[in-house]
Amino acid sequence: MFFMPTSSDLQRKLAGIDRKGYGAYKSITGTYQYDFFTLYIDHVQSDPFAPPSRMRVRVSQRVAAFPAGLYRTRPGRVALEDFLTRQFAAEARKYSEKRGTGKSGVIAIDRCGQEVLERTSMVVNSQYVEARFTVGLPARGRTVMAGEAVDILLHHLPAIVKHSLLYASLNAEKLTEHVQLAEDQEDLRRQLAELGLVAFVADGSVLPRESGISDLPLRGPNVIAFRSPPEYSVTVTLPHRGKVTGMGIPRGVTLIVGGGYHGKSTLLRAIERGVYNHVPGDGRELVITVADAVKIRAEDGRSVSGVDISGFINNLPFGQDTTNFSTSNASGSTSQAANIVEALETGTRLLLLDEDTSATNFMIRDGRMQRLVAREAEPITPFIDRVRDLLDNFDTSTILVVGGSGDYFEVADRVIMMHNYLPRDVTARAREIAAAAGGERKREVEAPLNRVRERIPLPQSLQWQSRDKIKARGLDDIQLGRENVDLQHVEQLVDNSQTAALAAIIKYATAKYVDGKATLMQVVQAVLRDIQREGLDIISPFRGQHPGDFALPRKYEIAAAFNRYRGLRVKQK
Ligand code: ADP
Ligand code: MG
């Protein structure tokens, strides 16, 4: 009969390697039964400066005792796992301290921000709760400090587990709020389509952030809480919270206008982030956007591979082909055109644009400029002449921040003005102005924009040697062998762990699905299907080692990562 080693066995093993070389820690790899949980030491670091050792703790539901209602729905389960990750992190922080060389003594779990994302850091199901975390096994120089290790693994770890993974020791009210809010958010996102809306901003929402580098809500007497103009006021009914009133933005073309510094970009940024659920107290909990919204911006310098941007750019100098356009150094306008076409290819239903981050010549060409520079000499069909095509032919709406050009009044379904951080409906007045001035500029299009060419990634362009590094660095960078994928302008990528997942997804997807026949979209969808079926762990390159720091990105960010890989070659379908 097999008896699983116990925590006492672990303690004995540690005592036996005291003051030995660091490599002796390898011998504690394995599984240990504690009195109320199981510890899995999956991978032991090779030295005190290497990435810390990977471990898991599993508590049976017989002990953890989470009510099944908390993880019955997918959004509920994700929110519960998110809550437990935060709780584990807070408890781990109390005990995590530097005890020796390098990362000695550091106990850590994935870090959550203001969004509630599906993560690999925590697993809850009807059988158990499992936390995936890391421990810097303590050393002085390269010498095992067994006493310190016993302290961490035999005393502190049980305390952390007790205070973070047992239902009885948690604040049930807060936990329920966390889970129910996520269910409400998901329900509201689903309701938007039925209501003919693309975004909803609840009255009372706090949109501005603390600072340019903090995603926490701005606080203090100068914060203006959001209030819908009567024209767009909608009341929705949520499963837990009941009736909630706020501004509903209908499908179509919506302009957000207003003076500089009156809160236009802040509103748009909140809408951008509304594709994700937020934690209670964030201020944007009930700012909800359709899941298929994509922020579009100019991104000069990016590479583009085989994209048909001819709907926006034509007649380039030297007859460069724009129906199958590739460049390693796009301009502001060509990059913005490529971003739109790629988003359409990925299935977007809502584009979000801010004049602050758009190429001016891509957005507008006014009447005077039309008279001075002949149509034949201008390769760009500005966005203003395509925004209705996108709606009519792709059912893709646009929300656009413009403070600088009234020409857009003619193509807008509604105009919302931000004034002292509050929205007003100014549609009627904008229409009057557009009608009175009239005829200033002409629509300049030769052919409608009504199709997107799907692209097939070529396997030869996505092959790496096994020694090539494929990994994420922070939020904005992925290293694929010798190439760097720059994601800093992919603005709806919000979490380092999403970027880590993107690196793993690219590797997984290319090995499994890039075959020279599948389109990029089919590849992305196949991966997402696997993840949905098997869980996010599936993308991990490690076997027998937990992937504790992945968070799920959307299909748009997955496609964006492929599209920004400079080695990517495609053929059009
Ligand atoms: P715009 O895009 O119209 O120029 P921004 O959205 O950039 O304006 O906002 C300008 C400043 O006002 C920012 O510092 C922002 O944090 C702050 N701000 C935005 N909305 C609010 C609000 N509702 N209450 C208080 N301050 C706000
Ligand atoms: Mg702005």
Coordinates of C-alpha atoms and ligand atoms in Angstrom, one line a residue:
M1 CA 0.0 0.0 0.0
F2 CA 1.2 3.5 -0.8
F3 CA 1.3 6.2 1.9
M4 CA 1.6 9.7 0.7
P5 CA 4.5 11.5 2.5
T6 CA 3.2 13.9 5.1
S7 CA 4.2 17.4 6.2
S8 CA 6.4 15.7 8.9
D9 CA 8.2 13.8 6.2
L10 CA 8.9 17.1 4.4
Q11 CA 10.1 18.6 7.7
R12 CA 12.5 15.7 8.1
K13 CA 13.8 15.9 4.6
L14 CA 14.5 19.6 5.1
A15 CA 16.3 19.0 8.3
G16 CA 18.4 16.4 6.4
I17 CA 19.6 19.0 3.8
D18 CA 20.4 21.9 6.1
R19 CA 23.5 23.8 5.0
K20 CA 24.0 21.6 2.0
G21 CA 24.4 23.1 -1.5
Y22 CA 21.3 24.6 -3.0
G23 CA 20.8 21.7 -5.4
A24 CA 19.8 19.5 -2.4
Y25 CA 16.4 21.3 -2.5
K26 CA 15.6 19.3 -5.6
S27 CA 15.0 16.3 -3.3
I28 CA 11.9 17.9 -1.8
T29 CA 10.1 17.8 -5.2
G30 CA 6.9 15.8 -4.6
T31 CA 3.5 15.7 -2.8
Y32 CA 2.9 16.1 0.9
Q33 CA -0.2 15.5 2.9
Y34 CA -0.9 18.1 5.6
D35 CA -3.7 17.9 8.1
F36 CA -6.2 19.8 5.9
F37 CA -4.6 20.2 2.5
T38 CA -2.1 18.7 0.1
L39 CA 1.1 20.5 -1.0
Y40 CA 2.5 19.8 -4.4
I41 CA 6.1 20.9 -4.9
D42 CA 6.1 20.8 -8.7
H43 CA 9.4 22.4 -9.6
V44 CA 12.3 23.5 -7.4
Q45 CA 14.4 26.4 -8.6
S46 CA 18.0 25.7 -9.4
D47 CA 19.5 28.6 -7.4
P48 CA 18.3 31.4 -5.2
F49 CA 18.3 33.9 -8.1
A50 CA 16.4 31.7 -10.5
P51 CA 12.6 32.1 -10.9
P52 CA 11.2 30.9 -7.6
S53 CA 9.9 27.3 -7.0
R54 CA 6.5 26.4 -8.3
M55 CA 4.0 24.9 -5.9
R56 CA 0.3 24.1 -5.5
V57 CA -1.9 23.7 -2.5
R58 CA -5.1 21.7 -2.9
V59 CA -7.9 21.8 -0.3
S60 CA -10.8 19.3 -0.7
Q61 CA -14.2 20.9 -0.9
R62 CA -15.1 18.7 2.1
V63 CA -12.9 21.1 4.0
A64 CA -13.0 24.3 1.9
A65 CA -16.8 24.1 1.8
F66 CA -17.6 26.7 -0.8
P67 CA -21.3 26.8 -1.6
A68 CA -21.8 25.4 -5.1
G69 CA -23.9 28.5 -6.0
L70 CA -20.7 30.5 -6.0
Y71 CA -19.1 28.7 -8.9
R72 CA -22.1 27.4 -10.8
T73 CA -21.9 30.0 -13.6
R74 CA -18.7 30.6 -15.5
P75 CA -18.5 34.3 -14.6
G76 CA -19.3 33.4 -11.0
R77 CA -16.5 30.8 -10.9
V78 CA -14.0 33.2 -12.5
A79 CA -15.0 35.9 -9.9
L80 CA -14.6 33.4 -7.1
E81 CA -11.2 32.3 -8.3
D82 CA -10.3 36.0 -8.7
F83 CA -11.4 36.7 -5.1
L84 CA -9.4 33.8 -3.7
T85 CA -6.3 34.8 -5.7
R86 CA -6.5 38.3 -4.1
Q87 CA -7.1 36.8 -0.7
F88 CA -4.2 34.4 -1.0
A89 CA -2.0 37.3 -2.2
A90 CA -2.9 39.5 0.7
E91 CA -2.2 36.6 3.2
A92 CA 1.1 35.7 1.5
R93 CA 2.2 39.3 1.7
K94 CA 2.0 39.1 5.5
Y95 CA 4.5 36.3 5.6
S96 CA 6.6 37.0 2.5
E97 CA 9.9 38.5 3.5
K98 CA 13.4 38.4 2.3
R99 CA 15.2 35.8 4.3
G100 CA 18.6 35.4 2.7
T101 CA 20.0 35.5 -0.8
G102 CA 18.1 36.4 -4.0
K103 CA 14.4 35.6 -3.8
S104 CA 14.7 33.7 -0.6
G105 CA 11.6 33.8 1.4
V106 CA 9.3 35.4 -1.1
I107 CA 5.8 33.8 -1.3
A108 CA 3.8 35.0 -4.3
I109 CA 0.7 34.3 -6.4
D110 CA -0.4 36.1 -9.6
R111 CA -1.3 39.7 -9.2
C112 CA -4.7 40.9 -10.1
G113 CA -5.6 44.4 -11.2
Q114 CA -8.9 46.2 -11.5
E115 CA -10.2 43.6 -14.0
V116 CA -11.6 40.2 -13.1
L117 CA -10.0 37.8 -15.5
E118 CA -10.0 34.1 -16.0
R119 CA -6.6 33.0 -14.5
T120 CA -4.6 29.9 -13.9
S121 CA -3.6 31.0 -10.4
M122 CA -6.6 29.4 -8.8
V123 CA -8.9 26.5 -9.6
V124 CA -12.2 25.9 -8.0
N125 CA -14.5 23.0 -8.8
S126 CA -16.8 20.7 -7.0
Q127 CA -13.9 18.6 -5.7
Y128 CA -11.3 21.0 -4.6
V129 CA -9.8 24.5 -4.4
E130 CA -6.3 24.7 -5.7
A131 CA -3.9 27.7 -5.5
R132 CA -0.8 27.9 -7.7
F133 CA 2.0 30.0 -6.3
T134 CA 5.7 30.4 -6.0
V135 CA 8.1 30.3 -3.1
G136 CA 11.7 31.4 -3.1
L137 CA 13.4 28.6 -1.2
P138 CA 15.7 30.3 1.3
A139 CA 19.4 30.2 1.1
R140 CA 22.4 32.0 2.5
G141 CA 24.7 32.4 -0.5
R142 CA 24.0 29.0 -2.1
T143 CA 23.5 27.1 1.1
V144 CA 20.2 25.6 2.1
M145 CA 18.6 27.3 5.1
A146 CA 16.5 24.5 6.4
G147 CA 15.1 26.3 9.5
E148 CA 13.8 29.1 7.4
A149 CA 12.3 26.7 4.8
V150 CA 10.5 24.8 7.6
D151 CA 9.2 28.1 8.9
I152 CA 7.8 29.0 5.5
L153 CA 6.4 25.6 4.4
L154 CA 5.3 24.1 7.7
H155 CA 4.1 27.2 9.6
H156 CA 3.4 30.1 7.3
L157 CA 1.9 28.2 4.4
P158 CA -0.8 26.5 6.5
A159 CA -1.7 29.9 8.0
I160 CA -2.0 31.4 4.5
V161 CA -4.1 28.5 3.3
K162 CA -6.3 28.6 6.3
H163 CA -7.1 32.3 5.9
S164 CA -7.6 32.4 2.2
L165 CA -8.9 29.1 0.9
L166 CA -11.5 28.1 3.5
Y167 CA -15.0 29.5 3.0
A168 CA -15.6 29.7 6.7
S169 CA -12.6 32.1 7.2
L170 CA -13.6 34.5 4.4
N171 CA -15.9 37.5 4.5
A172 CA -18.9 35.8 3.0
E173 CA -20.7 39.1 2.3
K174 CA -17.8 40.5 0.3
L175 CA -17.3 37.3 -1.5
T176 CA -20.9 37.1 -2.5
E177 CA -20.8 40.7 -3.7
H178 CA -17.8 39.9 -5.9
V179 CA -19.4 36.9 -7.5
Q180 CA -22.8 38.4 -8.0
L181 CA -21.4 41.6 -9.5
A182 CA -19.6 39.5 -12.1
E183 CA -22.8 37.7 -12.9
D184 CA -24.6 41.0 -13.2
Q185 CA -21.9 42.4 -15.5
E186 CA -21.9 39.4 -17.7
D187 CA -25.7 39.5 -17.9
L188 CA -25.7 43.1 -18.8
R189 CA -23.2 42.6 -21.5
R190 CA -25.4 39.9 -23.0
Q191 CA -28.5 42.2 -22.7
L192 CA -26.9 45.0 -24.7
A193 CA -27.5 43.3 -28.0
E194 CA -31.2 42.8 -27.2
L195 CA -31.5 46.4 -26.3
G196 CA -29.8 47.6 -29.5
L197 CA -27.0 49.1 -27.5
V198 CA -23.2 48.8 -27.8
A199 CA -22.3 50.3 -24.4
F200 CA -23.9 51.2 -21.1
V201 CA -22.5 53.6 -18.5
A202 CA -24.4 53.5 -15.2
D203 CA -25.4 56.7 -13.4
G204 CA -23.0 57.2 -10.5
S205 CA -20.1 55.6 -12.2
V206 CA -16.6 57.1 -11.5
L207 CA -14.7 57.1 -14.7
P208 CA -11.4 59.0 -14.1
R209 CA -8.4 57.2 -12.7
E210 CA -6.1 58.2 -10.0
S211 CA -3.2 59.0 -12.4
G212 CA -1.7 58.1 -15.7
I213 CA 0.1 55.2 -14.1
S214 CA -2.6 54.0 -11.7
D215 CA -5.8 52.2 -12.6
L216 CA -7.5 53.0 -9.3
P217 CA -10.4 55.3 -9.2
L218 CA -9.8 59.0 -8.7
R219 CA -11.1 60.1 -5.3
G220 CA -11.9 63.4 -3.7
P221 CA -14.3 66.3 -3.8
N222 CA -13.6 67.1 -7.5
V223 CA -14.7 63.8 -8.9
I224 CA -17.9 64.2 -11.0
A225 CA -20.0 61.0 -10.9
F226 CA -21.5 60.1 -14.3
R227 CA -25.1 61.0 -15.1
S228 CA -26.9 60.1 -18.3
P229 CA -28.5 62.8 -20.4
P230 CA -32.3 62.1 -20.4
E231 CA -32.3 61.3 -24.1
Y232 CA -30.1 58.2 -23.6
S233 CA -31.3 57.2 -20.1
V234 CA -32.0 53.5 -20.0
T235 CA -33.1 51.3 -17.1
V236 CA -31.9 47.7 -17.2
T237 CA -32.7 44.9 -14.8
L238 CA -29.9 42.8 -13.5
P239 CA -30.2 39.3 -11.8
H240 CA -28.8 40.4 -8.4
R241 CA -28.8 44.1 -8.3
G242 CA -32.2 44.7 -9.9
K243 CA -32.9 47.9 -11.7
V244 CA -30.0 50.1 -12.8
T245 CA -30.2 53.3 -14.8
G246 CA -27.6 54.8 -17.0
M247 CA -26.6 56.0 -20.5
G248 CA -27.2 53.5 -23.2
I249 CA -25.3 54.1 -26.4
P250 CA -27.2 52.6 -29.3
R251 CA -25.6 50.9 -32.2
G252 CA -24.6 53.3 -35.0
V253 CA -22.2 56.1 -35.3
T254 CA -21.7 58.1 -32.1
L255 CA -19.6 61.2 -31.7
I256 CA -18.3 62.3 -28.4
V257 CA -17.5 66.0 -28.7
G258 CA -16.6 68.8 -26.2
G259 CA -13.9 71.2 -25.2
G260 CA -10.4 70.0 -24.3
Y261 CA -10.1 68.6 -20.8
H262 CA -13.8 68.0 -20.4
G263 CA -13.6 64.2 -20.0
K264 CA -14.0 62.8 -23.6
S265 CA -11.0 60.5 -23.5
T266 CA -11.8 59.4 -20.0
L267 CA -15.3 58.3 -21.1
L268 CA -13.9 56.5 -24.1
R269 CA -11.3 54.7 -22.1
A270 CA -13.9 53.5 -19.6
I271 CA -15.9 52.1 -22.5
E272 CA -12.8 50.4 -23.9
R273 CA -12.3 48.6 -20.6
G274 CA -16.0 47.8 -20.4
V275 CA -15.2 44.6 -22.4
Y276 CA -13.9 43.3 -19.0
N277 CA -15.6 42.9 -15.7
H278 CA -14.3 45.1 -12.9
V279 CA -14.0 44.6 -9.1
P280 CA -16.5 46.2 -6.7
G281 CA -15.4 49.7 -5.8
D282 CA -13.6 50.3 -9.2
G283 CA -16.1 53.0 -10.3
R284 CA -16.5 51.3 -13.7
E285 CA -18.3 48.2 -12.4
L286 CA -21.3 49.0 -14.4
V287 CA -19.6 50.5 -17.5
I288 CA -20.3 47.6 -19.8
T289 CA -19.4 47.3 -23.5
V290 CA -20.1 44.6 -26.0
A291 CA -17.5 41.9 -25.9
D292 CA -16.5 42.6 -29.5
A293 CA -15.3 46.2 -29.1
V294 CA -11.9 47.1 -30.4
K295 CA -9.9 50.2 -29.7
I296 CA -8.3 51.5 -32.9
R297 CA -5.4 53.9 -33.0
A298 CA -2.5 55.0 -35.2
E299 CA 0.5 52.9 -34.6
D300 CA 3.3 54.1 -36.9
G301 CA 6.2 51.8 -37.2
R302 CA 4.3 48.5 -36.8
S303 CA 4.6 45.8 -39.3
V304 CA 1.7 44.7 -41.5
S305 CA 1.4 41.5 -43.4
G306 CA -0.8 40.9 -46.4
V307 CA -3.7 43.1 -45.3
D308 CA -6.2 44.5 -47.8
I309 CA -6.3 48.2 -46.8
S310 CA -7.5 49.4 -50.2
G311 CA -10.8 50.6 -48.7
F312 CA -8.8 53.2 -46.9
I313 CA -5.5 53.6 -48.9
N314 CA -5.1 53.5 -52.6
N315 CA -2.8 54.8 -55.3
L316 CA 0.3 54.8 -53.2
P317 CA 3.4 56.3 -54.8
F318 CA 5.3 53.7 -57.1
G319 CA 2.1 51.7 -57.5
Q320 CA 2.4 49.8 -54.2
D321 CA -0.4 47.2 -54.0
T322 CA -2.8 48.0 -51.1
T323 CA -5.1 45.0 -51.6
N324 CA -2.3 42.9 -50.3
F325 CA -0.3 45.3 -48.3
S326 CA 2.8 44.5 -46.3
T327 CA 5.3 46.7 -44.7
S328 CA 7.8 46.6 -41.9
N329 CA 7.2 50.2 -41.1
A330 CA 3.7 51.5 -41.4
S331 CA 2.8 55.2 -41.4
G332 CA 0.2 56.6 -39.0
S333 CA -2.6 56.3 -41.5
T334 CA -1.7 52.9 -43.0
S335 CA -1.2 51.5 -39.5
Q336 CA -4.6 52.8 -38.5
A337 CA -6.2 51.4 -41.7
A338 CA -4.6 48.0 -41.0
N339 CA -5.8 48.0 -37.4
I340 CA -9.4 48.5 -38.6
V341 CA -9.2 45.9 -41.3
E342 CA -7.7 43.3 -38.9
A343 CA -10.3 44.1 -36.3
L344 CA -13.0 43.5 -38.9
E345 CA -11.3 40.2 -39.9
T346 CA -11.5 39.2 -36.3
G347 CA -15.2 40.0 -36.1
T348 CA -15.5 43.3 -34.3
R349 CA -18.9 44.9 -33.9
L350 CA -17.7 48.2 -32.3
L351 CA -14.8 50.4 -33.1
L352 CA -13.6 52.9 -30.6
L353 CA -11.4 55.8 -31.8
D354 CA -10.0 58.8 -30.1
E355 CA -8.7 61.8 -32.0
D356 CA -5.8 62.0 -29.5
T357 CA -4.4 58.8 -30.8
S358 CA -5.5 58.9 -34.5
A359 CA -3.7 60.1 -37.6
T360 CA -5.3 63.3 -38.6
N361 CA -5.1 62.6 -42.3
F362 CA -6.7 59.3 -41.7
M363 CA -9.7 60.8 -40.0
I364 CA -10.5 63.8 -42.1
R365 CA -9.8 65.7 -45.3
D366 CA -11.8 68.9 -45.3
G367 CA -13.4 70.9 -48.2
R368 CA -10.5 73.3 -48.6
M369 CA -7.9 70.5 -48.7
Q370 CA -10.1 68.7 -51.2
R371 CA -9.9 71.7 -53.5
L372 CA -6.2 72.2 -53.1
V373 CA -5.0 68.5 -53.4
A374 CA -6.7 66.6 -56.1
R375 CA -8.4 63.3 -55.2
E376 CA -5.9 61.5 -57.6
A377 CA -3.0 62.8 -55.5
E378 CA -4.4 61.6 -52.2
P379 CA -4.1 57.9 -51.4
I380 CA -6.2 58.1 -48.3
T381 CA -10.0 57.6 -48.2
P382 CA -10.6 59.1 -44.7
F383 CA -12.5 57.3 -42.0
I384 CA -15.3 59.8 -42.3
D385 CA -16.1 58.4 -45.7
R386 CA -16.1 54.8 -44.5
V387 CA -17.7 54.9 -41.1
R388 CA -21.2 54.4 -42.6
D389 CA -20.0 51.5 -44.8
L390 CA -18.7 49.8 -41.7
L391 CA -22.2 50.1 -40.1
D392 CA -24.1 49.1 -43.2
N393 CA -21.9 46.4 -44.6
F394 CA -20.3 44.9 -41.4
D395 CA -22.9 45.8 -38.8
T396 CA -20.0 47.5 -37.0
S397 CA -20.7 50.6 -35.0
T398 CA -18.3 53.3 -34.1
I399 CA -17.8 55.5 -31.1
L400 CA -15.5 58.4 -31.9
V401 CA -14.0 61.2 -29.8
V402 CA -13.7 64.3 -31.9
G403 CA -13.2 67.8 -30.6
G404 CA -11.6 69.2 -33.8
S405 CA -13.8 68.4 -36.8
G406 CA -17.5 69.2 -37.3
D407 CA -17.5 67.5 -40.7
Y408 CA -18.3 64.3 -38.8
F409 CA -21.8 65.7 -37.8
E410 CA -23.0 64.6 -41.3
V411 CA -22.2 61.0 -40.8
A412 CA -23.2 60.6 -37.1
D413 CA -26.4 59.1 -35.7
R414 CA -25.9 61.0 -32.5
V415 CA -23.6 63.6 -30.9
I416 CA -22.9 63.6 -27.2
M417 CA -21.1 66.6 -25.8
M418 CA -19.0 66.3 -22.6
H419 CA -19.2 69.4 -20.6
N420 CA -17.6 69.7 -17.2
Y421 CA -17.3 65.9 -17.2
L422 CA -21.0 65.4 -17.8
P423 CA -22.6 64.3 -21.1
R424 CA -25.4 66.1 -22.9
D425 CA -27.2 65.3 -26.1
V426 CA -26.4 67.9 -28.8
T427 CA -27.6 65.8 -31.8
A428 CA -30.3 68.2 -33.0
R429 CA -28.0 71.3 -32.8
A430 CA -25.2 69.5 -34.6
R431 CA -27.7 68.5 -37.4
E432 CA -28.8 72.1 -37.8
I433 CA -25.2 73.3 -38.1
A434 CA -24.4 70.6 -40.6
A435 CA -27.5 71.4 -42.7
A436 CA -26.8 75.2 -42.6
A437 CA -23.2 75.0 -43.7
G438 CA -23.8 72.2 -46.2
G439 CA -21.7 71.1 -49.2
E440 CA -18.3 72.0 -47.6
R441 CA -16.7 68.7 -48.4
K442 CA -17.6 65.9 -50.8
R443 CA -17.7 62.2 -50.1
E444 CA -14.8 60.7 -52.1
V445 CA -15.2 57.0 -52.6
E446 CA -14.9 55.0 -55.8
A447 CA -16.2 51.7 -54.4
P448 CA -18.0 50.6 -51.3
L449 CA -16.0 48.9 -48.5
N450 CA -17.9 45.6 -48.1
R451 CA -15.5 42.8 -47.7
V452 CA -12.4 41.7 -45.8
R453 CA -10.0 39.2 -47.2
E454 CA -9.2 36.5 -44.7
R455 CA -5.6 35.6 -44.4
I456 CA -3.8 32.3 -43.9
P457 CA -0.6 32.4 -41.8
L458 CA 2.2 30.5 -43.5
P459 CA 3.8 27.8 -41.2
Q460 CA 7.3 28.5 -42.6
S461 CA 7.0 32.0 -41.1
L462 CA 6.1 30.7 -37.6
Q463 CA 8.7 28.1 -37.0
W464 CA 11.0 28.3 -34.0
Q465 CA 13.9 26.2 -32.9
S466 CA 13.4 24.5 -29.6
R467 CA 16.2 26.6 -28.1
D468 CA 14.4 29.8 -29.1
K469 CA 12.9 31.7 -26.3
I470 CA 9.2 32.4 -26.4
K471 CA 8.2 34.5 -23.5
A472 CA 6.5 37.6 -22.4
R473 CA 8.2 40.5 -20.7
G474 CA 5.8 42.7 -18.7
L475 CA 2.6 44.0 -20.4
D476 CA 3.9 45.1 -23.8
D477 CA 6.5 42.7 -25.0
I478 CA 6.7 39.2 -26.3
Q479 CA 10.0 37.6 -27.4
L480 CA 9.6 35.1 -30.2
G481 CA 13.0 33.7 -30.9
R482 CA 15.0 36.6 -32.2
E483 CA 12.0 38.9 -32.8
N484 CA 10.2 41.1 -30.4
V485 CA 6.5 41.6 -30.7
D486 CA 5.6 45.1 -29.5
L487 CA 2.1 45.3 -28.0
Q488 CA 2.3 48.7 -26.3
H489 CA -0.4 50.1 -28.6
V490 CA -2.8 47.2 -28.1
E491 CA -4.7 49.2 -25.6
Q492 CA -7.2 46.6 -24.5
L493 CA -4.4 44.3 -23.3
V494 CA -4.6 45.1 -19.6
D495 CA -2.7 42.5 -17.6
N496 CA 0.9 41.1 -17.7
S497 CA -0.6 37.6 -17.3
Q498 CA -2.6 38.1 -20.5
T499 CA 0.7 38.9 -22.2
A500 CA 2.3 35.8 -20.7
A501 CA -0.7 33.8 -22.0
L502 CA -0.3 35.3 -25.5
A503 CA 3.3 34.1 -25.7
A504 CA 2.2 30.6 -24.8
I505 CA -0.8 30.8 -27.1
I506 CA 1.3 31.7 -30.1
K507 CA 3.5 28.7 -29.5
Y508 CA 0.6 26.4 -28.8
A509 CA -1.4 27.7 -31.8
T510 CA 1.4 27.5 -34.3
A511 CA 2.4 24.0 -33.3
K512 CA -1.2 22.7 -33.4
Y513 CA -3.2 24.7 -35.9
V514 CA -1.1 26.8 -38.3
D515 CA -1.0 24.4 -41.3
G516 CA -1.0 26.7 -44.3
K517 CA -4.8 26.1 -44.8
A518 CA -6.4 27.5 -41.7
T519 CA -7.1 31.2 -41.6
L520 CA -5.7 33.3 -38.8
M521 CA -9.3 33.5 -37.4
Q522 CA -9.7 29.8 -37.5
V523 CA -6.4 29.3 -35.7
V524 CA -7.4 31.8 -33.0
Q525 CA -10.9 30.2 -32.7
A526 CA -9.5 26.7 -32.4
V527 CA -7.2 27.7 -29.5
L528 CA -10.1 29.5 -27.7
R529 CA -12.2 26.4 -28.2
D530 CA -9.5 24.2 -26.6
I531 CA -9.2 26.7 -23.7
Q532 CA -13.0 26.7 -23.2
R533 CA -13.1 22.9 -23.2
E534 CA -9.9 22.0 -21.3
G535 CA -9.2 25.2 -19.3
L536 CA -6.5 27.8 -19.7
D537 CA -3.8 25.3 -18.4
I538 CA -3.9 23.7 -21.8
I539 CA -1.7 26.4 -23.4
S540 CA 1.1 25.8 -20.9
P541 CA 4.4 24.5 -22.3
F542 CA 5.3 22.9 -19.0
R543 CA 4.2 19.4 -18.2
G544 CA 3.8 18.5 -14.5
Q545 CA 4.4 22.1 -13.6
H546 CA 1.6 24.5 -13.0
P547 CA 1.2 27.5 -15.2
G548 CA 0.2 29.9 -12.4
D549 CA 0.5 33.2 -14.2
F550 CA -1.7 33.1 -17.2
A551 CA -4.8 35.3 -17.7
L552 CA -7.2 34.9 -20.6
P553 CA -6.8 37.4 -23.4
R554 CA -9.6 38.1 -26.0
K555 CA -9.5 36.9 -29.5
Y556 CA -8.7 40.4 -30.6
E557 CA -5.5 40.6 -28.5
I558 CA -4.5 37.1 -29.7
A559 CA -4.9 38.2 -33.4
A560 CA -3.1 41.5 -32.5
A561 CA -0.1 39.6 -31.2
F562 CA 0.1 37.4 -34.4
N563 CA -0.4 40.5 -36.6
R564 CA 2.5 42.4 -34.9
Y565 CA 5.0 39.6 -35.3
R566 CA 7.4 40.9 -37.8
G567 CA 8.2 37.5 -39.2
L568 CA 4.6 36.8 -40.1
R569 CA 3.9 35.9 -43.7
V570 CA 0.4 35.1 -45.0
K571 CA -1.5 34.4 -48.1
Q572 CA -4.9 35.8 -48.7
K573 CA -7.7 33.3 -49.0
Ligands
ADP1 P1 -10.5 65.4 -22.9 O1 -10.3 64.1 -23.6 O2 -11.9 65.9 -23.1 O3 -9.5 66.4 -23.3 P2 -9.8 63.9 -20.5 O4 -10.8 62.8 -20.6 O5 -8.4 63.6 -20.9 O6 -10.4 65.2 -21.4 O7 -9.9 64.5 -19.1 C1 -9.1 65.6 -18.6 C2 -8.8 65.4 -17.1 O8 -10.0 65.4 -16.4 C3 -8.1 64.1 -16.8 O9 -7.1 64.4 -15.9 C4 -9.2 63.3 -16.1 O10 -8.7 62.4 -15.1 C5 -10.1 64.3 -15.5 N1 -11.5 63.9 -15.4 C6 -12.1 63.2 -16.4 N2 -13.4 62.9 -16.0 C7 -13.5 63.4 -14.8 C8 -14.6 63.4 -13.8 N3 -15.8 62.8 -14.1 N4 -14.4 63.9 -12.6 C9 -13.2 64.5 -12.3 N5 -12.2 64.6 -13.2 C10 -12.3 64.0 -14.4
MG2 MG -8.8 63.6 -25.1

